[in-house]
Coordinates of C-alpha atoms and ligand atoms in Angstrom, one line a residue:
M1 CA -0.1 0.1 0.2
M2 CA 1.3 3.5 -0.9
R3 CA 2.3 6.1 2.1
D4 CA 0.4 9.0 2.0
I5 CA 3.0 10.9 4.4
V6 CA 6.3 9.9 4.6
Q7 CA 9.1 11.4 7.4
L8 CA 12.6 10.9 6.5
T9 CA 15.0 11.1 9.7
S10 CA 18.7 12.0 9.7
A11 CA 20.6 12.7 12.6
Q12 CA 19.3 16.3 13.1
C13 CA 16.6 16.9 10.4
N14 CA 13.7 16.1 9.3
V15 CA 12.0 15.8 6.0
I16 CA 8.1 15.2 5.7
V17 CA 6.7 14.6 2.4
R18 CA 3.3 14.2 1.2
C19 CA 3.3 11.7 -1.6
A20 CA -0.3 11.5 -2.7
P21 CA -2.1 12.9 -4.6
A22 CA 1.3 14.9 -5.8
A23 CA 4.6 15.1 -4.2
E24 CA 4.9 17.9 -1.7
I25 CA 7.5 18.6 0.7
L26 CA 5.6 19.6 3.9
Y27 CA 8.3 20.4 6.2
W28 CA 12.6 20.4 6.1
G29 CA 14.1 21.5 8.9
P30 CA 15.2 20.6 12.7
R31 CA 14.3 17.0 14.0
L32 CA 10.6 17.0 15.3
R33 CA 9.9 15.5 18.6
G34 CA 6.6 13.2 18.7
F35 CA 5.4 13.9 15.1
S36 CA 2.7 11.5 13.9
P37 CA 1.1 12.0 10.3
E38 CA -2.4 12.9 11.6
D39 CA -0.4 16.1 12.8
I40 CA -0.5 17.2 9.0
V41 CA -4.1 18.9 9.5
S42 CA -2.4 21.6 11.3
L43 CA -1.1 22.7 8.1
Q44 CA -4.1 23.4 6.4
R45 CA -4.9 27.0 5.3
P46 CA -8.3 28.4 5.0
V47 CA -8.8 29.5 1.3
A48 CA -8.8 33.2 0.8
N49 CA -11.4 34.9 -1.3
G50 CA -10.6 36.4 -4.7
R51 CA -8.6 33.5 -5.8
L52 CA -9.1 30.0 -6.4
D53 CA -11.6 27.9 -4.5
V54 CA -8.6 25.4 -3.4
D55 CA -5.7 25.7 -1.7
L56 CA -2.9 24.6 -4.2
P57 CA 0.3 22.6 -2.9
L58 CA 3.9 23.4 -3.6
T59 CA 4.8 20.4 -5.3
L60 CA 8.1 19.2 -6.2
A61 CA 7.5 20.1 -9.8
M62 CA 5.4 23.3 -9.3
E63 CA 2.9 22.7 -12.0
Y64 CA 1.7 25.4 -14.0
G65 CA -1.2 23.2 -14.8
R66 CA -2.6 22.9 -11.2
G67 CA -3.1 26.8 -11.0
Q68 CA 0.5 27.7 -9.4
F69 CA 1.1 30.9 -11.3
G70 CA 4.5 31.3 -10.1
S71 CA 7.8 30.2 -11.7
P72 CA 7.1 26.7 -12.9
G73 CA 9.2 23.4 -12.2
I74 CA 8.5 21.8 -15.7
E75 CA 7.9 23.7 -18.8
G76 CA 7.4 22.0 -22.3
H77 CA 5.6 20.7 -24.9
R78 CA 4.4 18.5 -27.9
S79 CA 4.7 21.4 -30.6
G80 CA 2.5 23.2 -28.4
Y81 CA 0.4 20.3 -27.0
D82 CA 0.6 18.7 -23.7
A83 CA 2.1 22.2 -22.7
A84 CA 0.3 22.5 -19.2
P85 CA 0.9 18.6 -17.1
I86 CA -0.4 17.8 -13.5
F87 CA 1.3 15.0 -11.9
T88 CA -0.9 12.3 -10.0
T89 CA 1.5 9.9 -7.9
T90 CA 1.4 6.2 -8.5
Q91 CA 3.7 4.6 -6.4
A92 CA 6.2 6.0 -3.5
D93 CA 8.7 3.9 -2.0
V94 CA 11.8 4.4 0.7
Q95 CA 14.7 2.3 0.6
D96 CA 17.8 3.2 2.6
N97 CA 16.0 7.2 3.7
T98 CA 15.6 7.5 0.3
L99 CA 12.0 8.2 -1.2
T100 CA 11.3 7.7 -4.5
I101 CA 8.1 9.0 -5.8
T102 CA 6.6 8.1 -9.4
A103 CA 3.9 10.1 -11.1
E104 CA 2.1 10.2 -14.2
D105 CA 0.1 12.3 -16.0
A106 CA -1.4 10.1 -18.6
Q107 CA -3.3 12.9 -20.7
A108 CA 0.2 14.3 -21.4
G109 CA 1.7 11.1 -21.9
L110 CA 4.7 12.3 -19.5
R111 CA 5.6 10.0 -16.3
L112 CA 8.1 12.1 -13.8
I113 CA 10.1 10.0 -11.2
S114 CA 11.3 12.4 -8.0
E115 CA 14.1 11.0 -5.5
L116 CA 14.8 12.7 -2.3
R117 CA 17.2 11.0 -0.3
L118 CA 18.5 12.5 3.4
D119 CA 21.8 11.4 4.4
P120 CA 21.4 10.1 7.9
Q121 CA 24.5 11.1 9.3
T122 CA 25.3 14.8 7.7
D123 CA 21.6 15.9 7.1
V124 CA 22.3 16.6 3.5
L125 CA 19.1 16.0 1.7
Q126 CA 19.8 15.1 -2.1
L127 CA 17.0 15.8 -4.7
R128 CA 16.5 15.2 -8.7
H129 CA 14.0 14.6 -11.1
T130 CA 13.3 12.2 -14.2
L131 CA 10.9 12.9 -16.6
E132 CA 10.1 10.1 -19.2
N133 CA 8.2 10.8 -22.4
L134 CA 5.6 7.9 -22.7
R135 CA 4.0 9.1 -26.3
A136 CA 5.1 8.6 -29.9
D137 CA 5.6 12.3 -30.7
A138 CA 8.6 14.1 -29.1
W139 CA 8.2 16.4 -25.9
Q140 CA 10.4 19.4 -26.1
V141 CA 11.8 20.0 -22.4
Q142 CA 12.1 23.9 -21.4
R143 CA 12.5 23.7 -17.9
L144 CA 12.7 20.8 -15.2
A145 CA 13.9 22.3 -11.7
V146 CA 13.4 21.0 -8.4
T147 CA 11.3 22.8 -5.8
L148 CA 11.9 22.9 -2.2
P149 CA 9.9 25.1 0.4
V150 CA 11.5 27.2 2.9
P151 CA 9.9 28.7 6.1
E152 CA 8.5 32.4 5.6
R153 CA 11.3 33.6 8.5
A154 CA 14.0 32.6 5.7
S155 CA 14.2 36.4 4.7
D156 CA 17.8 36.8 3.9
V157 CA 19.9 35.4 1.2
M158 CA 23.5 35.1 0.8
A159 CA 25.1 34.1 -2.8
F160 CA 28.2 34.7 -4.7
H161 CA 29.1 36.6 -7.5
G162 CA 33.0 36.9 -9.2
R163 CA 34.9 36.8 -12.3
W164 CA 38.1 35.6 -13.6
L165 CA 40.9 36.1 -10.7
R166 CA 38.0 37.1 -8.3
E167 CA 35.8 33.9 -7.4
F168 CA 33.4 33.2 -4.6
Q169 CA 32.8 36.8 -3.8
A170 CA 29.9 36.8 -1.1
H171 CA 27.3 39.1 -1.1
R172 CA 23.7 39.3 0.9
L173 CA 20.6 40.6 0.3
T174 CA 16.7 40.7 1.8
L175 CA 14.9 38.7 -0.1
Q176 CA 11.9 40.9 -1.3
H177 CA 8.8 39.8 -3.7
G178 CA 9.7 39.2 -7.4
G179 CA 12.2 37.0 -6.1
F180 CA 16.0 36.5 -6.3
I181 CA 17.3 34.6 -9.6
Q182 CA 20.7 33.4 -10.5
E183 CA 21.5 32.5 -14.0
S184 CA 24.4 31.3 -16.0
R185 CA 24.9 30.5 -19.9
R186 CA 28.6 29.9 -20.0
G187 CA 28.6 26.4 -20.6
R188 CA 30.4 26.1 -17.1
S189 CA 29.9 26.5 -13.6
S190 CA 31.2 29.7 -13.9
H191 CA 33.1 32.1 -12.1
E192 CA 30.2 35.1 -12.5
Y193 CA 27.6 32.7 -10.4
F194 CA 28.8 29.6 -8.4
P195 CA 25.8 27.5 -8.5
A196 CA 24.4 28.0 -4.9
F197 CA 23.3 29.9 -2.0
I198 CA 22.2 30.2 1.2
L199 CA 18.7 31.4 2.5
G200 CA 18.8 32.3 6.3
E201 CA 17.0 34.1 9.1
S202 CA 17.5 37.7 9.1
A203 CA 20.9 38.3 10.7
F204 CA 22.1 34.8 10.3
S205 CA 26.1 34.5 10.8
E206 CA 28.6 32.1 10.8
Q207 CA 27.8 31.1 14.5
N208 CA 23.5 32.0 14.7
G209 CA 20.6 31.7 12.9
A210 CA 18.9 29.1 10.9
V211 CA 20.2 28.7 7.2
W212 CA 19.1 26.6 4.3
G213 CA 21.8 25.9 1.8
V214 CA 21.5 24.7 -1.7
H215 CA 23.8 23.9 -4.3
L216 CA 23.3 22.4 -8.0
G217 CA 25.7 19.7 -8.8
W218 CA 26.1 20.5 -12.3
S219 CA 29.1 21.8 -14.3
G220 CA 27.0 23.5 -17.1
N221 CA 24.1 26.3 -17.3
H222 CA 22.1 26.6 -14.3
R223 CA 19.6 28.6 -12.9
L224 CA 18.9 29.1 -9.2
R225 CA 15.8 30.9 -7.8
A226 CA 14.5 32.0 -4.4
D227 CA 10.6 33.5 -4.3
I228 CA 7.9 34.7 -2.1
K229 CA 4.6 34.1 -2.9
T230 CA 1.9 36.5 -2.0
D231 CA 0.1 34.3 0.5
G232 CA 3.7 34.1 2.1
R233 CA 4.7 31.0 1.3
R234 CA 8.6 31.0 0.1
V235 CA 10.0 28.6 -2.3
I236 CA 13.7 27.5 -3.7
Q237 CA 14.3 26.3 -7.6
A238 CA 17.7 24.9 -8.9
E239 CA 17.7 23.5 -12.3
A240 CA 20.1 22.8 -15.3
L241 CA 19.4 25.7 -17.7
Y242 CA 18.2 24.4 -20.7
L243 CA 18.6 26.7 -24.1
P244 CA 15.8 26.7 -26.8
G245 CA 15.3 23.0 -28.3
E246 CA 17.9 21.7 -26.8
I247 CA 16.3 18.9 -25.0
T248 CA 13.8 16.7 -26.8
L249 CA 12.8 13.4 -25.5
A250 CA 11.6 10.8 -28.1
Q251 CA 9.1 8.0 -27.0
S252 CA 10.5 6.2 -23.7
E253 CA 13.4 8.7 -23.7
S254 CA 14.1 10.3 -20.1
L255 CA 15.7 13.2 -18.8
T256 CA 17.3 13.2 -15.4
T257 CA 18.1 16.2 -13.8
P258 CA 21.6 16.7 -11.5
W259 CA 21.2 16.4 -8.1
V260 CA 20.6 19.1 -5.8
Y261 CA 22.1 19.0 -2.6
A262 CA 20.4 21.2 0.3
A263 CA 21.7 21.1 4.0
F264 CA 19.9 22.7 6.6
S265 CA 21.6 23.9 9.9
D266 CA 19.9 26.0 12.8
A267 CA 23.5 26.8 14.3
G268 CA 24.4 29.2 11.3
L269 CA 26.6 28.9 8.4
N270 CA 29.4 27.1 10.2
G271 CA 27.0 24.4 10.6
M272 CA 25.9 24.4 7.0
S273 CA 29.2 23.9 5.9
Q274 CA 30.5 21.1 8.4
R275 CA 27.1 19.3 7.2
Y276 CA 28.6 19.7 3.3
H277 CA 32.0 19.0 4.3
T278 CA 31.3 15.6 6.1
F279 CA 28.7 14.5 3.5
L280 CA 31.5 14.8 0.6
R281 CA 34.2 13.5 2.7
Q282 CA 32.0 10.6 3.6
S283 CA 30.0 10.2 0.1
L284 CA 31.3 11.8 -2.6
I285 CA 34.9 12.6 -2.8
Q286 CA 37.0 9.8 -4.1
F287 CA 40.9 9.9 -3.6
S288 CA 43.1 7.3 -5.4
D289 CA 44.2 6.0 -2.1
D290 CA 44.0 7.4 1.6
K291 CA 47.7 8.9 1.7
P292 CA 48.0 12.8 2.4
R293 CA 47.4 15.3 -0.1
P294 CA 50.7 15.6 -2.0
V295 CA 52.2 19.1 -1.6
H296 CA 52.4 20.3 -5.5
L297 CA 54.9 22.4 -7.3
N298 CA 53.3 23.8 -10.7
T299 CA 55.3 25.5 -13.2
W300 CA 53.1 27.8 -14.7
E301 CA 54.0 30.8 -13.2
G302 CA 57.4 29.9 -12.7
I303 CA 58.2 29.3 -16.5
Y304 CA 55.3 30.0 -18.4
F305 CA 55.8 28.2 -22.0
D306 CA 59.5 28.0 -21.7
H307 CA 60.0 24.8 -21.1
D308 CA 63.7 23.2 -21.1
P309 CA 63.8 19.8 -19.6
E310 CA 67.1 20.4 -18.4
Y311 CA 65.9 23.5 -17.0
I312 CA 62.6 21.4 -15.4
M313 CA 64.6 19.1 -13.9
Q314 CA 66.8 21.5 -11.9
M315 CA 63.5 22.8 -10.8
A316 CA 62.3 19.6 -9.6
S317 CA 65.5 19.0 -7.8
K318 CA 65.1 22.2 -6.0
A319 CA 61.5 21.6 -5.3
A320 CA 61.7 18.4 -3.5
D321 CA 64.4 19.8 -1.8
V322 CA 62.1 22.0 0.1
G323 CA 59.7 19.0 0.6
V324 CA 57.6 19.2 -3.0
E325 CA 55.6 15.7 -3.0
R326 CA 54.0 16.1 -6.7
F327 CA 55.5 18.1 -9.4
I328 CA 52.9 19.1 -12.4
I329 CA 54.4 20.3 -15.7
D330 CA 51.8 23.1 -16.9
D331 CA 50.8 24.1 -20.5
G332 CA 53.7 24.3 -23.2
W333 CA 54.6 20.7 -23.4
F334 CA 52.8 19.7 -26.6
R335 CA 53.8 20.6 -30.4
G336 CA 53.8 24.3 -31.3
R337 CA 52.4 25.5 -27.9
H338 CA 55.1 28.4 -27.5
H339 CA 52.4 30.9 -26.4
D340 CA 48.6 31.3 -25.8
Q341 CA 47.5 31.9 -29.2
A342 CA 48.2 28.5 -30.8
A343 CA 48.3 24.4 -30.8
L344 CA 45.5 23.6 -28.4
G345 CA 44.3 20.4 -29.8
D346 CA 47.7 19.3 -30.9
W347 CA 48.4 16.7 -28.2
Y348 CA 51.4 15.5 -29.3
L349 CA 54.8 16.2 -27.3
D350 CA 56.6 19.1 -28.6
E351 CA 60.0 17.4 -29.9
E352 CA 61.6 20.2 -30.3
K353 CA 61.3 21.1 -27.0
Y354 CA 61.9 17.6 -25.6
P355 CA 64.2 15.8 -28.1
N356 CA 64.0 12.7 -25.5
G357 CA 60.4 12.6 -24.8
L358 CA 58.7 13.3 -21.7
M359 CA 60.6 10.2 -19.7
P360 CA 64.1 11.7 -18.5
V361 CA 62.0 14.3 -17.2
I362 CA 59.3 11.8 -15.4
E363 CA 62.1 9.6 -14.4
H364 CA 64.3 12.5 -12.7
V365 CA 60.8 13.3 -10.6
K366 CA 60.4 10.4 -9.7
A367 CA 63.6 9.2 -8.6
L368 CA 63.8 12.2 -6.5
G369 CA 60.7 10.4 -4.8
M370 CA 57.7 12.9 -6.3
E371 CA 54.4 12.0 -8.2
F372 CA 54.4 13.4 -11.8
G373 CA 51.5 15.5 -13.3
I374 CA 50.3 17.5 -16.4
W375 CA 48.4 19.6 -17.7
V376 CA 46.1 19.4 -20.7
E377 CA 42.8 21.6 -21.6
P378 CA 41.1 18.6 -23.9
E379 CA 38.1 20.4 -24.5
M380 CA 39.4 23.5 -26.9
I381 CA 40.8 23.9 -30.4
N382 CA 43.1 26.9 -31.3
P383 CA 42.2 28.2 -35.0
D384 CA 46.1 28.3 -35.4
S385 CA 46.6 24.3 -34.8
D386 CA 46.9 21.4 -36.9
L387 CA 43.8 20.2 -35.6
F388 CA 41.7 23.0 -36.7
R389 CA 43.5 22.7 -40.1
A390 CA 42.3 19.1 -40.4
H391 CA 39.1 19.5 -39.0
P392 CA 37.3 23.0 -39.1
D393 CA 34.0 21.3 -38.5
W394 CA 34.8 20.0 -35.2
V395 CA 34.5 22.9 -33.5
L396 CA 31.1 23.8 -31.2
Q397 CA 29.2 26.0 -33.5
L398 CA 26.4 26.9 -35.5
P399 CA 26.5 26.9 -39.1
G400 CA 26.5 30.4 -41.0
Y401 CA 27.6 32.0 -37.9
A402 CA 31.1 33.6 -36.8
Q403 CA 31.6 33.3 -32.9
P404 CA 34.2 35.3 -30.8
T405 CA 37.4 33.3 -30.1
G406 CA 38.0 33.4 -26.2
R407 CA 41.6 33.5 -25.2
Y408 CA 42.1 32.8 -29.3
Q409 CA 40.3 29.8 -28.7
Y410 CA 36.9 27.6 -29.9
V411 CA 35.4 24.9 -28.2
L412 CA 35.6 21.5 -29.8
N413 CA 32.4 19.8 -30.3
L414 CA 32.7 16.4 -28.0
N415 CA 29.0 15.4 -29.5
Q416 CA 30.7 14.7 -32.3
P417 CA 31.9 11.1 -32.5
E418 CA 35.2 11.6 -34.1
A419 CA 36.3 14.0 -32.1
F420 CA 35.4 12.4 -29.0
A421 CA 37.5 9.5 -30.2
Y422 CA 40.5 11.6 -30.8
L423 CA 40.7 13.1 -27.5
L424 CA 39.9 9.8 -25.9
E425 CA 43.1 8.2 -27.8
R426 CA 45.4 11.1 -27.6
L427 CA 44.8 11.2 -24.2
S428 CA 45.2 7.6 -23.5
W429 CA 48.4 7.6 -25.4
L430 CA 49.3 10.3 -22.7
L431 CA 48.5 8.2 -19.7
G432 CA 49.4 4.8 -21.0
E433 CA 52.6 5.5 -22.5
H434 CA 53.6 7.7 -19.5
P435 CA 53.8 6.7 -15.5
I436 CA 51.7 10.2 -14.7
D437 CA 49.9 10.2 -11.9
Y438 CA 48.3 13.7 -12.1
V439 CA 46.3 15.8 -14.3
K440 CA 45.5 19.5 -14.3
W441 CA 42.2 19.4 -16.5
D442 CA 41.9 23.0 -17.6
M443 CA 38.9 24.8 -19.4
N444 CA 39.9 28.0 -20.7
R445 CA 36.5 29.4 -22.4
E446 CA 33.2 30.1 -22.6
L447 CA 30.5 28.4 -25.1
V448 CA 29.2 30.8 -27.8
Q449 CA 26.3 29.4 -29.5
P450 CA 27.1 25.8 -28.8
G451 CA 25.9 24.0 -31.9
H452 CA 25.6 20.4 -32.6
E453 CA 23.9 19.0 -36.0
G454 CA 22.3 22.5 -36.5
R455 CA 21.1 22.8 -33.0
L456 CA 22.0 24.2 -29.6
A457 CA 23.9 21.6 -27.4
A458 CA 25.3 23.0 -24.4
D459 CA 23.9 20.4 -22.0
A460 CA 25.0 17.6 -24.0
Q461 CA 28.4 19.1 -24.6
T462 CA 28.5 19.2 -20.4
R463 CA 27.6 15.3 -20.3
Q464 CA 30.1 14.5 -23.2
F465 CA 32.8 16.2 -20.6
Y466 CA 31.6 13.8 -18.1
R467 CA 31.8 10.8 -20.1
L468 CA 35.2 12.0 -21.6
L469 CA 36.6 12.2 -18.0
D470 CA 34.9 8.8 -16.7
T471 CA 35.9 7.2 -19.8
L472 CA 39.3 8.3 -18.6
R473 CA 39.0 7.1 -15.0
Q474 CA 38.1 3.9 -15.8
R475 CA 41.0 3.2 -17.9
F476 CA 43.3 5.0 -15.2
P477 CA 42.0 4.7 -11.8
H478 CA 45.4 5.7 -10.1
V479 CA 45.3 8.9 -11.8
E480 CA 43.8 11.8 -10.3
F481 CA 42.4 14.8 -11.9
E482 CA 41.9 18.8 -11.0
S483 CA 39.3 21.0 -12.3
C484 CA 40.8 24.4 -13.5
A485 CA 38.7 27.0 -15.7
S486 CA 40.8 29.7 -15.9
G487 CA 41.0 29.7 -12.2
G488 CA 38.1 28.6 -10.6
G489 CA 35.4 28.7 -13.7
R490 CA 34.3 25.0 -13.3
I491 CA 33.8 24.2 -9.6
D492 CA 30.8 22.3 -8.3
Y493 CA 30.0 18.8 -6.8
G494 CA 28.9 17.6 -10.5
V495 CA 32.8 17.8 -11.5
L496 CA 34.1 16.8 -8.0
E497 CA 32.7 13.4 -8.1
R498 CA 35.2 12.9 -10.7
T499 CA 38.3 14.9 -9.6
Q500 CA 40.1 15.5 -6.6
R501 CA 41.1 19.1 -6.4
F502 CA 40.1 22.5 -7.8
W503 CA 42.5 25.1 -8.8
V504 CA 40.5 27.9 -7.1
S505 CA 41.8 30.9 -9.0
D506 CA 44.3 32.4 -11.1
N507 CA 44.9 34.7 -8.5
N508 CA 47.6 33.9 -6.2
D509 CA 47.6 37.5 -4.0
A510 CA 47.7 36.3 -0.9
L511 CA 45.5 38.8 0.4
E512 CA 42.8 38.5 -2.2
R513 CA 43.1 34.6 -1.9
Q514 CA 41.9 35.2 1.7
T515 CA 38.2 36.3 0.5
I516 CA 38.1 33.8 -2.4
Q517 CA 39.0 31.0 -0.1
R518 CA 36.7 31.9 2.6
G519 CA 33.8 32.2 -0.1
M520 CA 34.7 28.8 -1.5
S521 CA 34.8 27.3 2.3
Y522 CA 31.1 27.3 2.5
F523 CA 30.6 24.4 0.1
F524 CA 34.1 22.8 -0.2
P525 CA 36.4 21.3 2.6
P526 CA 40.0 22.6 2.7
E527 CA 41.6 19.2 1.1
V528 CA 40.3 19.8 -2.4
M529 CA 40.8 23.5 -2.4
G530 CA 44.5 23.9 -4.4
Q531 CA 46.2 26.8 -2.8
H532 CA 49.6 27.9 -3.7
I533 CA 52.6 30.1 -2.3
G534 CA 53.3 32.3 -5.7
H535 CA 55.9 35.0 -6.3
A536 CA 56.7 37.4 -3.6
R537 CA 55.5 40.1 -6.3
C538 CA 52.0 38.2 -7.3
H539 CA 51.7 38.4 -11.2
A540 CA 47.9 38.5 -10.9
T541 CA 47.8 42.2 -9.2
Y542 CA 52.0 43.1 -8.6
R543 CA 51.3 43.3 -5.1
R544 CA 53.8 42.1 -2.7
H545 CA 53.5 39.9 0.2
T546 CA 56.1 38.4 2.6
I547 CA 56.7 34.6 2.6
A548 CA 55.0 34.6 6.1
F549 CA 51.4 35.7 4.8
R550 CA 51.7 33.7 1.2
G551 CA 52.8 30.3 3.3
L552 CA 50.1 30.9 5.9
T553 CA 47.6 31.6 3.4
A554 CA 48.4 28.7 1.2
L555 CA 48.4 26.3 4.7
F556 CA 44.5 26.3 4.6
G557 CA 44.1 23.7 1.7
H558 CA 45.8 21.7 -0.5
M559 CA 49.1 23.3 -0.4
G560 CA 51.2 23.7 -3.5
I561 CA 54.1 26.5 -4.6
E562 CA 54.0 27.9 -8.2
L563 CA 57.0 29.6 -9.3
D564 CA 60.7 28.8 -10.1
P565 CA 62.3 27.6 -7.2
V566 CA 65.6 28.0 -8.9
K567 CA 65.5 31.5 -9.2
A568 CA 64.6 31.8 -5.5
D569 CA 67.1 33.4 -2.9
D570 CA 67.7 31.6 0.4
D571 CA 65.1 33.5 2.7
E572 CA 62.5 32.5 0.3
L573 CA 63.5 29.2 0.0
E574 CA 63.8 28.6 3.7
G575 CA 60.3 30.1 3.9
Y576 CA 59.0 27.4 1.2
R577 CA 60.4 24.6 3.5
H578 CA 59.5 26.0 6.6
Y579 CA 55.4 26.3 5.6
I580 CA 55.6 23.0 3.4
Q581 CA 57.0 21.4 6.4
L582 CA 54.2 23.2 9.0
H583 CA 51.5 22.0 6.3
K584 CA 52.7 18.4 6.4
T585 CA 52.7 18.6 10.2
L586 CA 48.6 20.3 10.3
R587 CA 47.5 18.5 7.0
P588 CA 45.8 15.4 8.5
L589 CA 43.9 17.7 11.0
L590 CA 43.1 20.1 8.1
H591 CA 42.2 17.6 5.7
S592 CA 40.1 15.5 8.2
G593 CA 38.9 17.8 10.6
T594 CA 35.8 20.4 11.0
T595 CA 36.4 24.0 9.7
W596 CA 35.1 27.1 11.7
R597 CA 35.0 30.4 10.2
V598 CA 35.1 33.4 12.7
E599 CA 33.1 36.6 11.9
Ligands
GLA1 C1 45.0 28.7 -17.0 C2 45.0 28.1 -15.6 C3 46.4 28.3 -15.4 C4 47.2 28.0 -16.0 C5 47.1 28.6 -17.7 C6 47.9 27.7 -18.4 O1 44.8 30.1 -17.1 O2 44.2 28.6 -15.0 O3 46.4 27.8 -14.1 O4 47.1 26.9 -16.2 O5 45.7 28.2 -17.8 O6 47.5 28.3 -19.8

């Protein structure tokens, strides 16, 4: 027999769902004492004059068809038909604290499966929908959002804005009628709008107040929204943002949304972050083994494109000497890559720079007891590349238009099977023929008119990126990956399921980094935040900082250095050694303990 009211319970939270006739979250908040399903009667509200004669539920799908006039959770049509569905529950099951509700609209020929999982230990609530087309004609999806209610006292919003060199800038506002909306059409989680926000009681702080955090685990386009209804109720929506016409469901085809990760805390922002951190550690992050996070040296700001294997080996020796454990060769190692205007796509070793191959450098690095890592940017192609000259049609574009380059590059169309196969072959060569432990995977351009076979395909591009990475992870399970997109342009739980570290920002200025790291810490624990000691005179801002300030700033993350240790003077070298050693002493605590931010 189908249960009408389901109560999910975790250490400190409850989620109560009415499953039938439609799926509706009735309560999400602190653990209730002595709840019984009959208590739900107390939530019944009178019907006001001057409006519909029923009090409408805030369903998980927020159907317009019911008479919900706010932002719909589902929008789409069959050439104009079946455009206002209403879902009626046909089945509801609970297993392992996961509630699965199946609902149908036989009239419109659609099935909706909603999953809600409340993590018993950390209180993190995961939600997603799967929509299936049951009919012969295609159903065109415009929107598919998860809708969550929050109480009236959730009056303030905290969200993040940013740009290149300035990620995770937190801002606060009061939620007003008309709502708060945040969208990204850049084809990645983006520097500009990290796909998350927090609602809270007025004046909520690090230590105090009830807060409701929401994050969309997705590396593509996204929309997040919070609304006040005129009857007082408040809702949050989170969804992948679909471009016109890009999602079409043929008969029996289905669309599954990314997971929404929600966390309630009545102990302020620290309480929320601690729940997310523990959840990620237990359920999402997969390190290749349980050794401490190795201290990095990344060559980028040290030598840029100027690669000389003899010199790089000297850098490696110096790095090992100050305590580095993983040595990463950044951009500049592949054929024709002498500057940032050419060669992306030509994933063959530059034999002019490396006449004896990569192996002598790798062997040198390994003989010093370090791991070896390398930089790639597989999704991109420079017009000035052999790949582009051979396959100009592999660009992600709409025919008949010219689009602007970004950092002199276009995006490769991963939906194109030959392009996908080429990348898989080249990356498998790199990882299969060399003992590589680590890949820094970069993505330095936004998606403009992302077209495949004449139709927009941004969502599909993100899925293909995941597929490429997943295939490589299966082939090379010992290799760890870092997600970088001009610094922090692709940071989210969708990519974190597949990677072990983020390059947080191209801004290595320790002062500015404090704000960026703090912003990121609301949703991510320190061990996945790549933090490097940069040059005394920062390359991004030209500001100067002492080694103490740079060292102490990089300490609270997954530490590294990014400079040329061969050119560093003795005081600098002594500083690197000191802070690397301090980090090694503290990292067992930093990378597993409880993070507290002070006001
Ligand atoms: C991006 C990254 C940097 C570096 C360069 C290389 O900007 O964010 O860390 O890897 O590309 O071109």
